[in-house]
Amino acid sequence: MPITPPYRFAVVTHIPNMPQIMRGFTDIPGFTLEFFTFSYQRPLLAAQRLLDQGYEVILYYSSLGSSILNELGRSVVVIQKTDVDIIKALAEAKKIAPRIALTVNKDDNFDLPFVESLLGVRIMEIRFDSLDSLSDGLSTAIAEGMDVLVGGGMSAAMAKKNGIPFVRIEPNLHSINLAIAQAKAIANAQRVERESLDKLVAVLKLFREGVLCVNEQGATVFSNSKAAELLKVGQLGKSGPDFSRHHQALMISDVLTDGEPREDCVIKIHGEQFVVTTLPVSVHSGLQGAVAFISDVNAIHNMAGQLRESQRPNGFVAHFRVEDIRGESPAMRRLKRMARLYAPHNAAVWIHGETGSGKELLAQSLHNASPRARHPFVAVNCAALPESLLESELFGYAEGAFTGAKRGGKPGVFEMAHKGTLFLDEIGDMGLETQSRLLRILETKELVRVGGDRVIPVDIRVLSASHKPLPQLVRENRFRRDLFYRLAALRLHIPPLRERPSDIPLLLDDLLRRYGRSHQDLTAPMLQAMREYSWPGNIRELRSFVESYLILLGGKPTDQTLFMELLESWSCDQEPGTDENTPRPAAAHGEADLKSQLTLARRDIATRMLHESGGNKRLAASRLGISYNTLWRILENVSEDKT
């Protein structure tokens, strides 16, 4: 526990033997006493110097102590001169001569007639309130022939100068004790206040906001370095930064005039925007000054983004990186190379690819490879929401915007994605009215919530995707041309799976591993069949098909017939021509469709196994893992074709 240092008191007096009078107090622990002679020339300045030197309280024994107390207020204690002290001095003066002059401060309440009758002497009272009035009064008393003078230090000097006997009024120990007790109470209160103030100042210095506090005259009482940094104010000698030229912009002048707070006001200084709250500082209902809190608009946006991100720790996160994109075909290598080139820039990217080709995976990869990776990644499927809901989902809505609107309103995904990336999937399904609002936000980087009137700045990068060809929609006037060019500043095309069949084994790695399988569980004919199928659903369809096969396979090592039959039924589900963007299955070996290809593959396998089994159909069926009847049907088809 830290040791509390003793209080430092200065005793200012005109009595030369004051140290001897207060000898009994100098050894008391808890405070120190140091003695100084009262200065009649500029006494107020002398007092201020003592305080500047670290003395916590000044104890005055002087008739002018009261006037210094009135000027300095706290930190000054007057050792009171009692009537008994005066009477004792007058009684001592009576022994010298009967006509006595007494110096008394004009504010002292002294019953002169009573003391004259008590002592049986004539007393000439000299009341003063300044050095001049004291000097004039003493001159008059000397001129009128007073025999002896009773008073303080100035009186002693004049008595000595004029050769008049002098008796000094000395304080009693009780008055000294009361003065020291009062000084200790004042010093303790000041230390507590100073400690609280030091803590407050230490906290204010750490504020991310700029803080500027002024007194009622507008003079700076406190400012932290952030305020000087934001307002670009330099040091002004020893007096510190000069903020006076910004008082009007910071609304300090207005607050000092009317005492009314100004909260969350957006101002502009040096061409930069700040949010300022300026409050009056009142003590006991009296205005004592004002304090301004200054925030950089960009810092507020950053904090808002961090808050939104922290409120959703499991959402708005991109999980994939460019390295996670599977495929080593030339087309995929080119795609990944372009993605790495595009990622560091803020330009919008349009991703074009068929359904199931991995457009969102590519969008997440772009985000994670960009400088915005630490900020939110927000994805919205524009085709999944009706137009009326899509608008409020994108731009948010204000309180009372429509029946059932959440109290306080709701931020849209543009606000949620602030500082990060917004991915608009299937943007070709967005209506023209929403397209117009989107274009305006992209151009101004500002939005207004549905039903609101407050402009909200946003800083986002927009990635968009569509399986529909946007240029065709533009030609058909179903998509705004100006919006398309803004969204498609950079363009990435994901090739369909049918154009890169060599990537199929790589795309199945994770799935096979999850089921405890490997590529050895896929025979060459199975792989060939997958390469020859067109996969209209692309990667999503491929993984769904293989997963269904692995589930049906159970504990068996492999089942080529099951695989082929499943793929045949899978291909039969696809009706050619139902999707204008989905091509018909590719032909192979001169055959017209996939069904013919699968039939040929089954025949080849069955014929080869029958030959290896020496013509024994039951043995061949057993080795193929199929029934005798199934093998017979396959072979019968062969016979029919041959005939």
XYZ file of C-alpha atoms in Angstrom, residues 354-357 495-505 507-508 526-549 563 566-568 570-571 574 579 581-586 594 598:
57
model
C -24.470 -22.560 -64.889
C -26.440 -23.706 -61.855
C -24.325 -25.789 -59.496
C -20.988 -24.713 -60.968
C -16.770 -23.461 -67.248
C -19.453 -26.169 -66.928
C -18.382 -29.590 -65.772
C -18.975 -31.163 -69.205
C -16.179 -28.937 -70.566
C -13.663 -30.146 -67.993
C -14.344 -33.849 -67.338
C -10.720 -34.367 -66.308
C -11.506 -32.489 -63.058
C -14.126 -35.013 -61.930
C -11.760 -37.188 -59.809
C -14.010 -32.892 -57.293
C -14.821 -36.224 -55.602
C -17.337 -45.881 -64.017
C -14.984 -42.955 -64.417
C -15.396 -43.054 -68.179
C -19.180 -43.038 -67.827
C -18.993 -39.979 -65.583
C -16.721 -38.201 -68.044
C -19.134 -38.859 -70.883
C -22.238 -37.666 -69.010
C -23.092 -33.972 -69.551
C -23.935 -33.137 -65.875
C -26.544 -30.433 -66.479
C -26.509 -29.757 -62.716
C -22.707 -29.489 -62.758
C -20.723 -30.079 -59.536
C -23.822 -30.124 -57.349
C -25.343 -32.900 -59.453
C -22.068 -34.849 -59.622
C -21.656 -34.932 -55.839
C -25.318 -35.744 -55.245
C -25.131 -38.663 -57.663
C -21.900 -40.131 -56.241
C -23.168 -39.712 -52.673
C -26.369 -41.590 -53.509
C -24.245 -44.392 -55.047
C -23.333 -47.569 -60.478
C -28.090 -45.613 -61.032
C -26.448 -43.337 -63.579
C -28.865 -44.570 -66.218
C -30.251 -40.436 -63.106
C -29.860 -39.510 -66.765
C -33.163 -35.213 -67.267
C -33.834 -25.907 -69.429
C -29.336 -23.227 -70.508
C -28.782 -26.977 -70.141
C -27.336 -28.732 -73.209
C -28.377 -32.210 -74.271
C -26.078 -35.058 -73.200
C -22.962 -35.311 -75.310
C -26.403 -41.394 -72.797
C -24.548 -46.973 -70.865
